[in-house]
Short mmCIF file of C-alpha atoms in Angstrom, two decimals:
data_model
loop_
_atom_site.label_atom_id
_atom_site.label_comp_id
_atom_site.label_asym_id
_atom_site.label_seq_id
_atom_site.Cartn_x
_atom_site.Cartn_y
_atom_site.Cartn_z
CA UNK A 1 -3.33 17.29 9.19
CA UNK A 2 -4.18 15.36 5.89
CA UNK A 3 -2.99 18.36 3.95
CA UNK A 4 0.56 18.42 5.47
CA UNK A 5 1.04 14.80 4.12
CA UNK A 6 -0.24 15.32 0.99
CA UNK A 7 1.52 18.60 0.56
CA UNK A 8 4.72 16.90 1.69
CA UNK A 9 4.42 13.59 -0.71
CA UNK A 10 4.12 15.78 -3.53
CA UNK A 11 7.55 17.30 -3.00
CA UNK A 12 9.63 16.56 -5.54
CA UNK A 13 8.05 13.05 -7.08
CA UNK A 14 7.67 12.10 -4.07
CA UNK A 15 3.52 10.96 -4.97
CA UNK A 16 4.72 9.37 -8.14
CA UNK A 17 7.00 7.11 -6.29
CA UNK A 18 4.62 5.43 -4.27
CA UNK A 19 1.34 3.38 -4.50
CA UNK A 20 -1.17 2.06 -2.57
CA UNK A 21 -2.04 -1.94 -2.39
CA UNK A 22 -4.19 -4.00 -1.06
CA UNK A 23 -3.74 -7.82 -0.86
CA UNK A 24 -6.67 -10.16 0.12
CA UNK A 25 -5.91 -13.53 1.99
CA UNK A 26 -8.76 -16.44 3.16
CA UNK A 27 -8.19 -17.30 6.62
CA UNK A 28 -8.14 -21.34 7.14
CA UNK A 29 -10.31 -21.30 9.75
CA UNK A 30 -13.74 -19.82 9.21
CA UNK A 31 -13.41 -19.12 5.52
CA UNK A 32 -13.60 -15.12 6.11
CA UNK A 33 -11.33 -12.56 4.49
CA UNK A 34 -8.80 -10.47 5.79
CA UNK A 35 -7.39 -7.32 4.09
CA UNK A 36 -3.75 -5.92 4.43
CA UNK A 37 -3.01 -2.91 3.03
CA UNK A 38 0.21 -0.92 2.84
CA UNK A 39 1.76 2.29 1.20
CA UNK A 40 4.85 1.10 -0.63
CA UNK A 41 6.98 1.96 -3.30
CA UNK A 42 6.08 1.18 -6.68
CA UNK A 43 9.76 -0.62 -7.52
CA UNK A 44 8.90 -2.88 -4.45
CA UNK A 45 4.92 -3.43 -5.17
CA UNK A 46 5.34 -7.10 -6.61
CA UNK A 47 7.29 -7.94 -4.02
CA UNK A 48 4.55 -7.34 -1.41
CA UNK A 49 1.90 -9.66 -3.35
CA UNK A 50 4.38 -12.33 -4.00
CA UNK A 51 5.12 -13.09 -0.01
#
């Protein structure tokens, strides 16, 4: 199944239009960490860490 997806991202720039990231946040309660991550396209990357 993970071959179809790459296969198909890879189409036509498709892989070179998107990027992975990862944004850390400190919960207020107990102090621990939570991780979001999200597949997004590069144009709109900044946007995700600056919300």
């Amino acid at each position: 199944m993970a071959k179809k997806v790459v296969a198909t991202l890879k189409k036509e720039g498709g892989s070179a239009m998107f990027t992975k990231v990862v944004k850390m946040t400190k919960s207020g309660g107990n102090g621990s960490y939570a991780f979001e991550e999200r597949i997004v396209s590069k144009d709109s990357a900044k946007d995700f860490f600056s919300k």
